[in-house]
Coordinates of C-alpha atoms in Angstrom, one line a residue:
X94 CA 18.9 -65.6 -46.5
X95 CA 15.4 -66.7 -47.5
X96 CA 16.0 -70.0 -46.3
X97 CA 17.8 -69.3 -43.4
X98 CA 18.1 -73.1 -41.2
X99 CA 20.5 -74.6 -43.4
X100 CA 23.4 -71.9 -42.9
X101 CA 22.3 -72.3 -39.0
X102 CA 22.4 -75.9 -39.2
X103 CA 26.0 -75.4 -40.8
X104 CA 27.2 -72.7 -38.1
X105 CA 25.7 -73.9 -35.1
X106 CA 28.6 -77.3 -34.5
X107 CA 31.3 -74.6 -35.1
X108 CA 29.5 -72.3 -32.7
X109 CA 29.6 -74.9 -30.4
X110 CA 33.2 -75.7 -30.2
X111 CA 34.4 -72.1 -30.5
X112 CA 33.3 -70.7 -27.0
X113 CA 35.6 -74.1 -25.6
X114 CA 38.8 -73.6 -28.0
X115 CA 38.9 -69.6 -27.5
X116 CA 41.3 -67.9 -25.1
X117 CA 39.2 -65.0 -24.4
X118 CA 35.6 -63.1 -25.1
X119 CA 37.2 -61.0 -28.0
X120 CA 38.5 -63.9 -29.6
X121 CA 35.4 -65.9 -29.4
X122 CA 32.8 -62.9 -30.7
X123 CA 35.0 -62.6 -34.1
X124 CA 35.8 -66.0 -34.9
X125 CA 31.9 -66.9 -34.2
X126 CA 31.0 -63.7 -36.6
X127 CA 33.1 -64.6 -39.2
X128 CA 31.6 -68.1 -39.0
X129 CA 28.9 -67.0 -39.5
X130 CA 29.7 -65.5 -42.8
X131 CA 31.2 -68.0 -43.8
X132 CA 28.1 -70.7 -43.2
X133 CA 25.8 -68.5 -45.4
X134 CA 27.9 -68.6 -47.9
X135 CA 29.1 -71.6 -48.1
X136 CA 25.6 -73.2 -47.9
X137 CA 24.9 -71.2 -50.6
X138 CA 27.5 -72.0 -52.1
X139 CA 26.5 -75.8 -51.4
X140 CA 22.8 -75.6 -52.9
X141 CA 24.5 -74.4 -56.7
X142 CA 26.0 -77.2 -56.4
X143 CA 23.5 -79.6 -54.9
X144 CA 20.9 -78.1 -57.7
X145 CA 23.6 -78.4 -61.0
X146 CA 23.8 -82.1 -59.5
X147 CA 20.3 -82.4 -59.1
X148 CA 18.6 -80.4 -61.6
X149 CA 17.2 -83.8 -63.5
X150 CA 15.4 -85.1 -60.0
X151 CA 14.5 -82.0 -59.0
X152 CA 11.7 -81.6 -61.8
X153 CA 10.4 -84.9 -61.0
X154 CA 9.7 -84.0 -57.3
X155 CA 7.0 -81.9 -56.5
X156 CA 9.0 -79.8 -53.4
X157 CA 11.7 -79.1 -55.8
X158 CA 10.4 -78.1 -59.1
X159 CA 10.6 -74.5 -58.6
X160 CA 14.3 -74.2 -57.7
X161 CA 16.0 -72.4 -60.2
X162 CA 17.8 -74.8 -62.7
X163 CA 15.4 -77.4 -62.6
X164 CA 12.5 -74.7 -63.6
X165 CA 14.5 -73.2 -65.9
X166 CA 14.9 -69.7 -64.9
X167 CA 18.6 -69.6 -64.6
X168 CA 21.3 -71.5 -67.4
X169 CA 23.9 -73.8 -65.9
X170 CA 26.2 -71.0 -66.8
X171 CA 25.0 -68.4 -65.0
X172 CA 25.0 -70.6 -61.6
X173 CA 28.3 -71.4 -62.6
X174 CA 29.5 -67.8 -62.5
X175 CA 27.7 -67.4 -59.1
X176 CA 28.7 -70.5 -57.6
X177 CA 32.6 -69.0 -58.6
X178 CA 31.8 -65.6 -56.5
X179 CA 30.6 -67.4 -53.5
X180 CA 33.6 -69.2 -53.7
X181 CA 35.8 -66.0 -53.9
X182 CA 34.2 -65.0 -50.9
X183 CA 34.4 -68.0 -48.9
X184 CA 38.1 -67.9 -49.8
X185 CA 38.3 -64.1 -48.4
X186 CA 36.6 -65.4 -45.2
X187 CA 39.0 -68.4 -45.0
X188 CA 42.1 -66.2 -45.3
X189 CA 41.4 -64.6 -42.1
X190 CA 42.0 -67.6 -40.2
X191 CA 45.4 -69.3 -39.6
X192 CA 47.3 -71.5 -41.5
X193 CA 45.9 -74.6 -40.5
X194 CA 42.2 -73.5 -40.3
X195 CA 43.1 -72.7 -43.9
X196 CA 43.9 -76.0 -44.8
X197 CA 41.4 -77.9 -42.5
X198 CA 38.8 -75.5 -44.1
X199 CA 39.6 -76.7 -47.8
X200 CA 39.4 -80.2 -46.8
X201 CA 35.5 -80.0 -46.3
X202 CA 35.4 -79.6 -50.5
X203 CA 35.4 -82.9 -51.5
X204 CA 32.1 -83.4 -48.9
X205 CA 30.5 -80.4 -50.3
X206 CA 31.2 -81.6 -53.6
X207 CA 30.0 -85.3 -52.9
X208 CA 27.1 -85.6 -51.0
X209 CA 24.4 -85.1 -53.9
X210 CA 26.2 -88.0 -55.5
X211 CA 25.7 -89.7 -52.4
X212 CA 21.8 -90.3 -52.9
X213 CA 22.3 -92.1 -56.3
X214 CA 24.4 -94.8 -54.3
X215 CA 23.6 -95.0 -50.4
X216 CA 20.6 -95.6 -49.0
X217 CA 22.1 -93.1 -46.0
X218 CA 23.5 -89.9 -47.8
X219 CA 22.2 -87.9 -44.6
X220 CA 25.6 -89.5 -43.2
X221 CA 28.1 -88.2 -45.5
X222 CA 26.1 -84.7 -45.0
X223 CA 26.7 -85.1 -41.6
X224 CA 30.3 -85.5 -42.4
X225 CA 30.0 -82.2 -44.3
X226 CA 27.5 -80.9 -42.0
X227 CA 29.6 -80.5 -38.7
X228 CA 33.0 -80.0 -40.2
X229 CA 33.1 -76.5 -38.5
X230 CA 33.7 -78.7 -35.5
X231 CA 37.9 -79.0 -36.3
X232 CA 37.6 -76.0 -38.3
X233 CA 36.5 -73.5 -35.6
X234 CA 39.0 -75.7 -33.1
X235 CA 41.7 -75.0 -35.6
X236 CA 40.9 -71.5 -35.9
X237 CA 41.0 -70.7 -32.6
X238 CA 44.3 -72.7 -31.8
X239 CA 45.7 -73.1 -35.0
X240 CA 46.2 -76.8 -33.7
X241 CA 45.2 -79.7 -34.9
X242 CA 41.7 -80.6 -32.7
X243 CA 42.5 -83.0 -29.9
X244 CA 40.6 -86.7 -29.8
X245 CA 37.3 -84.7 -27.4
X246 CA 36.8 -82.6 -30.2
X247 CA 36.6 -85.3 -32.6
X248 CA 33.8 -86.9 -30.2
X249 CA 32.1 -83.8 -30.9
X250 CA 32.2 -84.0 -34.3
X251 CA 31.1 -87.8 -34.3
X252 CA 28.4 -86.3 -32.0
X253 CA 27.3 -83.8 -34.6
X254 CA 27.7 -85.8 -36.8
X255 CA 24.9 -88.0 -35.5
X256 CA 22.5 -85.4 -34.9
X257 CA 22.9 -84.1 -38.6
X258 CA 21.6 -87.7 -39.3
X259 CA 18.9 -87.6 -37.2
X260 CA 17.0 -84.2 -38.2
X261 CA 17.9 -85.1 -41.8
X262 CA 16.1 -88.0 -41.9
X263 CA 13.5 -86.5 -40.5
X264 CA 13.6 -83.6 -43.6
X265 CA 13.7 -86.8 -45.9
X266 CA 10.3 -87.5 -44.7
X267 CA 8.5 -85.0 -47.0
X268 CA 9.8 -86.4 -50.1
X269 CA 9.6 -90.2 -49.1
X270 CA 6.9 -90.8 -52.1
X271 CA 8.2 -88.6 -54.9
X272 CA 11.9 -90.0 -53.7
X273 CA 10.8 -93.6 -53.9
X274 CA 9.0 -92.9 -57.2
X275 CA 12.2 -91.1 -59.0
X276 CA 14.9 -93.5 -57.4
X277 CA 16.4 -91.0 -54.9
X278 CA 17.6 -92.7 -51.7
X279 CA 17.0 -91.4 -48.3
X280 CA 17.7 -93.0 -44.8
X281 CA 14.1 -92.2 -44.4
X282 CA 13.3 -94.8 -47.0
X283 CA 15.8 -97.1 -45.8
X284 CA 14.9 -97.3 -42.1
X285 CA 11.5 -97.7 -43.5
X286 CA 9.6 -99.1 -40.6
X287 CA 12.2 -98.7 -38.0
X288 CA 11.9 -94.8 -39.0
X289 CA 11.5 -93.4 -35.2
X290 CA 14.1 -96.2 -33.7
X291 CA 17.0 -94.9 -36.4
X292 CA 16.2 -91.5 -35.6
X293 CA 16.1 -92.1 -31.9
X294 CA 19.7 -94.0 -32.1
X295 CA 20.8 -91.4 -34.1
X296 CA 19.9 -88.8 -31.5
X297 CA 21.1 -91.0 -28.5
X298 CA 24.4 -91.2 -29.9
X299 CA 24.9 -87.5 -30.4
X300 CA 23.9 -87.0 -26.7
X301 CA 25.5 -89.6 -25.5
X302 CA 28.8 -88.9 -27.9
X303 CA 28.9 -84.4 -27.5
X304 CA 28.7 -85.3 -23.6
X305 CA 31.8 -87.4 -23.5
X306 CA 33.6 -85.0 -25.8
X307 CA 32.7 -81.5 -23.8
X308 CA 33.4 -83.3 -20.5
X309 CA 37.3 -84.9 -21.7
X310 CA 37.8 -81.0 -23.3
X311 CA 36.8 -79.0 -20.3
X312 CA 35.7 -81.4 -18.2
X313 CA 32.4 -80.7 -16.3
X314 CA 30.5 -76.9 -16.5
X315 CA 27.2 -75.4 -17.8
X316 CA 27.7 -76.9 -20.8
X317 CA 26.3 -80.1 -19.3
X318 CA 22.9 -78.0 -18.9
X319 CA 22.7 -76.8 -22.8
X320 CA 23.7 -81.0 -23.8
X321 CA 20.9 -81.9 -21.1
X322 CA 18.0 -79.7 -22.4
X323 CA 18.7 -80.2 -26.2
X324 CA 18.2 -83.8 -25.7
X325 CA 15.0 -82.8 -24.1
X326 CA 13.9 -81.3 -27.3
X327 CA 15.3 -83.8 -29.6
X328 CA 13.4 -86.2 -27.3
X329 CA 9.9 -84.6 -27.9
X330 CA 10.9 -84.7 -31.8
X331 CA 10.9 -87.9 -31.8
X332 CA 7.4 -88.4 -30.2
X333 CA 5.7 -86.0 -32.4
X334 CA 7.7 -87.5 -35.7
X335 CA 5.0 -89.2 -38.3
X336 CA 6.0 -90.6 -40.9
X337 CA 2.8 -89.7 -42.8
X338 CA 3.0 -85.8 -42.0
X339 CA 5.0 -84.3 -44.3
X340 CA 4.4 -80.7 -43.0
X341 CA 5.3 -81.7 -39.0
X342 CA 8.2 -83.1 -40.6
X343 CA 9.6 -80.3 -42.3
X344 CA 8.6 -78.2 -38.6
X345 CA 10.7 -80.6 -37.1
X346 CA 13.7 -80.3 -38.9
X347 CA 13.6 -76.6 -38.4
X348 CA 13.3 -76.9 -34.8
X349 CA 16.9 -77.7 -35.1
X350 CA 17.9 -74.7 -34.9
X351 CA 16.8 -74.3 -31.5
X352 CA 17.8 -77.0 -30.1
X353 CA 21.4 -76.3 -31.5
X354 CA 21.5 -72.3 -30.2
X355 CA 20.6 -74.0 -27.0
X356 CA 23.7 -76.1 -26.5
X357 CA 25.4 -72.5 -27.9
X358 CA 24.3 -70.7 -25.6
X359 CA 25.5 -72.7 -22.4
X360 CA 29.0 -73.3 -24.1
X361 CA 28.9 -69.0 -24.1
X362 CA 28.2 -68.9 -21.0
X363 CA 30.7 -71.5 -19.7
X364 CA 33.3 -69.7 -21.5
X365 CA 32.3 -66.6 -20.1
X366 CA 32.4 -68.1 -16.1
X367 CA 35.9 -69.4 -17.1
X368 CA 37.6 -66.8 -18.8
X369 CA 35.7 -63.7 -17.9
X370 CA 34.9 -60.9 -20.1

């Protein structure tokens, strides 16, 4: 909660997909509330575990010195017993949705569990946290159907998928010299040079890939708008990027957020001029 964007970067693909899966408005408010519960804490949930994997690199990076196990100020223990709470509440969440959800929901462990292994052995572990990253996508399909999502929502999810690359490269950037220093990999460090061209793929392809997969699912509405105007804003990220600007890095990755809520709030308001209220 003091760090809000990461549970908003968590909710927002699930947000997206839930407006187009739903049946009606009622429907669509609850599933997206208990969403969002879910995202905050499950990315809290994510972070124990992301800091008990990383507690040894965090201490050698400036950024991340002060987090809690790497300082010191909380025992492995005690994180464990926290990390175990979250969990129970996760589960409660979970067990409101149907059967499959449920199922669909426990296969995003392994990712959770697996991406801060990821940097010890890929130059690109901002790809398996996009993996992890937009799961809500089939999740919040499945929890609105209780079907298995059909091939245009998978589009979205390679979409999102894409985009969690992107603006987590981009975050990478502030740690590219304490990360090349301690031996962490980043797909900032591994584009290297071709920095603003990997980013700029990255966030062609999730245009290029969420338009394809809105317009086979519903075919074509406002949601064209919200696709259209966050690839505006990914677009002027990319021009102010800098690879040597730690601090307009980190603003950029937040402005994630907005760009995301916009795409939300045209997939709203589609479902809203199709259904009704």
């Amino acid at each position: 909660l003091d760090r809000p964007i990461g549970w908003w970067l968590l909710l927002l693909p699930a947000w997206w997909v839930i407006p187009v899966a739903s049946d009606d408005s009622w429907q669509m408010g609850s599933l997206m509330l208990l969403f969002m519960i879910g995202a905050i804490t499950m990315r809290a949930a994510g972070c124990v575990i992301n800091d008990m994997w990383d507690r040894d690199i965090d201490i050698k990076i400036e950024r991340t010195q002060s987090r809690p196990l790497a300082a010191g100020t909380v025992s492995m223990g005690i994180a464990f017993i926290f990390l175990v709470c979250l969990c129970f509440i996760g589960l409660g969440v979970l067990l409101q949705l149907p059967p499959l959800a449920i199922f669909i929901g426990m296969g995003s462990l392994p990712l959770v569990a697996l991406y801060p292994l990821a940097k010890r052995v890929t130059w690109f572990p901002q790809f398996v946290l996009g993996l992890t990253f937009s799961w809500g996508v089939p999740l919040g399909v499945a929890a609105a159907t209780n079907n298995a999502p059909e091939p245009a929502f998978w589009i979205i999810y390679a979409g999102s998928v894409a985009w969690v690359f992107g603006y987590d490269t981009i975050y990478a950037v502030q740690d590219m010299v304490d990360d090349r220093q301690s031996g962490v990999k980043s797909s900032a460090l591994g584009l290297g040079q071709n920095l603003h061209k990997g980013v700029g793929i990255a966030y062609a392809l999730a245009i290029l890939l969420l338009s394809s997969g809105f317009y086979l699912a519903i075919g074509f509405g406002l949601w064209f708008a919200g696709v259209s105007l966050m690839g505006l804003h990914l677009a002027h990220q990319l021009r102010q990027l800098d690879s040597n600007d730690p601090a307009m890095a980190l603003q950029l990755f937040k402005s994630n957020r907005n760009a995301g809520l916009i795409l939300t709030v045209f997939t709203v308001a589609d479902h809203v001029i199709r259904t009704g209220l």
